[in-house]
């Protein structure tokens, strides 16, 4: 898959409010597809006691993730995988966080929903997943604008 998604950092407060809507439980695994600098998985590990895994294909951003994970003492709780989100096996995830765009979500959805375990949650920031019905649609306030989220639960 050769779809390009620009790196657009999500305000941490917005991402945590969206993740809170998934009802995270300590020890669950959250995967951020297209993790950038791993802001989301790092903060989710801290705030919700989750195990975080970021998937990122840009080696510069992967290096930055590793530096931050080490500097913040989160080795063993937060990980980064250097790779393609379309080649990843999502079966370990309890929660998948997406901020990718509708076209990318559409391409990724069959991979997600064929590999996720029953009860896993997929939450997409601002962009729905075409062809799939969300369990919940809502909004959260950000520092500059409102943000929508679409929550899907694997049945």
CSV table of C-alpha atoms in Angstrom, one decimal:
chain,number,residue,atom,x,y,z
A,1,UNK,CA,0.0,0.0,0.0
A,2,UNK,CA,1.5,3.4,-0.9
A,3,UNK,CA,-1.0,5.8,0.6
A,4,UNK,CA,0.8,8.8,2.2
A,5,UNK,CA,-0.5,10.3,5.4
A,6,UNK,CA,1.2,13.6,6.6
A,7,UNK,CA,2.4,13.7,10.1
A,8,UNK,CA,-0.1,16.0,12.0
A,9,UNK,CA,0.4,15.8,15.8
A,10,UNK,CA,-2.8,15.5,17.7
A,11,UNK,CA,-3.2,17.7,20.8
A,12,UNK,CA,-2.6,15.3,23.7
A,13,UNK,CA,-5.7,16.5,25.6
A,14,UNK,CA,-7.9,15.8,22.6
A,15,UNK,CA,-6.4,12.3,22.1
A,16,UNK,CA,-6.8,11.4,25.8
A,17,UNK,CA,-10.4,12.5,25.8
A,18,UNK,CA,-11.1,10.4,22.7
A,19,UNK,CA,-9.3,7.4,24.2
A,20,UNK,CA,-11.3,7.8,27.4
A,21,UNK,CA,-14.5,7.1,25.3
A,22,UNK,CA,-13.2,3.6,24.6
A,23,UNK,CA,-13.3,2.8,28.4
A,24,UNK,CA,-9.7,1.7,28.6
A,25,UNK,CA,-8.7,-0.7,31.4
A,26,UNK,CA,-5.3,-1.0,33.0
A,27,UNK,CA,-3.1,-3.5,31.2
A,28,UNK,CA,-4.9,-3.3,27.9
A,29,UNK,CA,-2.9,-2.8,24.7
A,30,UNK,CA,-3.4,0.4,22.6
A,31,UNK,CA,-2.0,0.6,19.1
A,32,UNK,CA,-1.6,3.9,17.3
A,33,UNK,CA,-1.4,3.3,13.6
A,34,UNK,CA,0.8,6.0,12.2
A,35,UNK,CA,2.2,7.0,15.6
A,36,UNK,CA,4.4,10.0,14.7
A,37,UNK,CA,6.5,10.8,17.8
A,38,UNK,CA,4.4,8.3,19.9
A,39,UNK,CA,2.8,11.1,21.9
A,40,UNK,CA,-0.5,9.2,22.1
A,41,UNK,CA,0.8,5.9,23.3
A,42,UNK,CA,3.2,7.5,25.8
A,43,UNK,CA,0.4,9.6,27.4
A,44,UNK,CA,-2.1,6.7,27.3
A,45,UNK,CA,0.4,4.5,29.1
A,46,UNK,CA,0.8,7.1,31.8
A,47,UNK,CA,-2.8,8.2,32.1
A,48,UNK,CA,-4.7,4.9,31.7
A,49,UNK,CA,-2.0,2.4,32.6
A,50,UNK,CA,-2.1,0.9,29.1
A,51,UNK,CA,0.6,-0.9,27.2
A,52,UNK,CA,1.3,1.3,24.2
A,53,UNK,CA,2.5,0.4,20.8
A,54,UNK,CA,3.1,2.9,18.0
A,55,UNK,CA,3.4,1.8,14.4
A,56,UNK,CA,5.5,4.3,12.3
A,57,UNK,CA,7.2,4.0,8.9
A,58,UNK,CA,9.3,7.1,9.1
A,59,UNK,CA,12.7,6.1,10.6
A,60,UNK,CA,13.3,9.6,11.9
A,61,UNK,CA,10.1,9.5,13.9
A,62,UNK,CA,10.8,6.0,15.1
A,63,UNK,CA,14.1,7.2,16.4
A,64,UNK,CA,12.4,10.1,18.2
A,65,UNK,CA,9.9,7.6,19.7
A,66,UNK,CA,12.6,5.4,21.0
A,67,UNK,CA,14.5,8.4,22.5
A,68,UNK,CA,11.3,9.6,24.3
A,69,UNK,CA,10.3,6.1,25.5
A,70,UNK,CA,13.8,5.7,27.1
A,71,UNK,CA,14.0,9.3,28.4
A,72,UNK,CA,10.6,9.0,30.0
A,73,UNK,CA,11.3,5.6,31.7
A,74,UNK,CA,8.6,3.8,29.8
A,75,UNK,CA,10.6,0.9,28.4
A,76,UNK,CA,8.6,-2.3,28.9
A,77,UNK,CA,5.3,-0.3,28.8
A,78,UNK,CA,5.6,1.6,25.5
A,79,UNK,CA,7.0,0.2,22.2
A,80,UNK,CA,7.4,1.4,18.7
A,81,UNK,CA,7.3,-0.8,15.6
A,82,UNK,CA,9.1,0.4,12.5
A,83,UNK,CA,6.8,-0.7,9.7
A,84,UNK,CA,3.8,-0.3,7.5
A,85,UNK,CA,0.4,0.0,9.1
A,86,UNK,CA,-1.0,-2.2,6.3
A,87,UNK,CA,1.4,-5.1,7.1
A,88,UNK,CA,0.9,-5.1,10.9
A,89,UNK,CA,-1.0,-7.9,12.8
A,90,UNK,CA,-3.5,-6.0,15.0
A,91,UNK,CA,-4.6,-9.2,16.9
A,92,UNK,CA,-2.7,-8.0,20.1
A,93,UNK,CA,-4.7,-4.7,20.3
A,94,UNK,CA,-7.5,-4.0,22.7
A,95,UNK,CA,-7.8,-0.4,21.4
A,96,UNK,CA,-6.6,0.9,18.0
A,97,UNK,CA,-6.3,4.7,17.6
A,98,UNK,CA,-6.6,6.2,14.1
A,99,UNK,CA,-6.0,9.7,12.8
A,100,UNK,CA,-5.4,8.8,9.1
A,101,UNK,CA,-8.1,10.1,6.8
A,102,UNK,CA,-11.2,8.5,5.3
A,103,UNK,CA,-9.4,6.9,2.3
A,104,UNK,CA,-6.7,5.3,4.5
A,105,UNK,CA,-9.3,4.1,7.0
A,106,UNK,CA,-11.2,2.5,4.2
A,107,UNK,CA,-8.1,0.6,3.1
A,108,UNK,CA,-7.1,-0.4,6.6
A,109,UNK,CA,-10.5,-1.5,7.9
A,110,UNK,CA,-10.6,-5.0,6.4
A,111,UNK,CA,-7.2,-5.7,7.9
A,112,UNK,CA,-8.2,-4.4,11.3
A,113,UNK,CA,-11.6,-6.1,11.5
A,114,UNK,CA,-10.3,-9.4,10.2
A,115,UNK,CA,-7.4,-9.6,12.8
A,116,UNK,CA,-8.8,-7.8,15.9
A,117,UNK,CA,-10.2,-10.0,18.7
A,118,UNK,CA,-13.8,-9.7,19.7
A,119,UNK,CA,-14.5,-6.7,21.9
A,120,UNK,CA,-11.5,-4.7,20.6
A,121,UNK,CA,-12.3,-1.1,20.0
A,122,UNK,CA,-11.2,1.1,17.1
A,123,UNK,CA,-11.5,4.8,17.6
A,124,UNK,CA,-11.0,7.1,14.6
A,125,UNK,CA,-10.2,10.8,15.2
A,126,UNK,CA,-12.2,13.1,12.8
A,127,UNK,CA,-12.6,10.5,10.0
A,128,UNK,CA,-15.1,7.7,9.8
A,129,UNK,CA,-14.5,4.3,8.4
A,130,UNK,CA,-16.6,4.0,5.2
A,131,UNK,CA,-18.7,0.9,5.1
A,132,UNK,CA,-18.6,0.3,8.8
A,133,UNK,CA,-21.2,1.4,11.3
A,134,UNK,CA,-19.8,3.2,14.4
A,135,UNK,CA,-21.1,2.1,17.8
A,136,UNK,CA,-20.7,5.7,19.0
A,137,UNK,CA,-20.1,9.1,17.3
A,138,UNK,CA,-19.2,12.1,19.5
A,139,UNK,CA,-17.2,15.2,19.8
A,140,UNK,CA,-14.5,16.6,22.1
A,141,UNK,CA,-13.3,20.2,22.5
A,142,UNK,CA,-9.7,21.0,21.6
A,143,UNK,CA,-7.6,24.0,22.2
A,144,UNK,CA,-8.4,25.5,18.8
A,145,UNK,CA,-11.5,23.6,17.5
A,146,UNK,CA,-13.9,20.7,18.1
A,147,UNK,CA,-12.9,17.2,17.1
A,148,UNK,CA,-15.2,14.3,16.2
A,149,UNK,CA,-14.5,10.7,17.0
A,150,UNK,CA,-16.0,7.4,15.7
A,151,UNK,CA,-15.9,4.4,17.9
A,152,UNK,CA,-16.2,0.9,16.5
A,153,UNK,CA,-16.3,-2.3,18.5
A,154,UNK,CA,-15.3,-5.6,16.9
A,155,UNK,CA,-18.2,-8.1,17.3
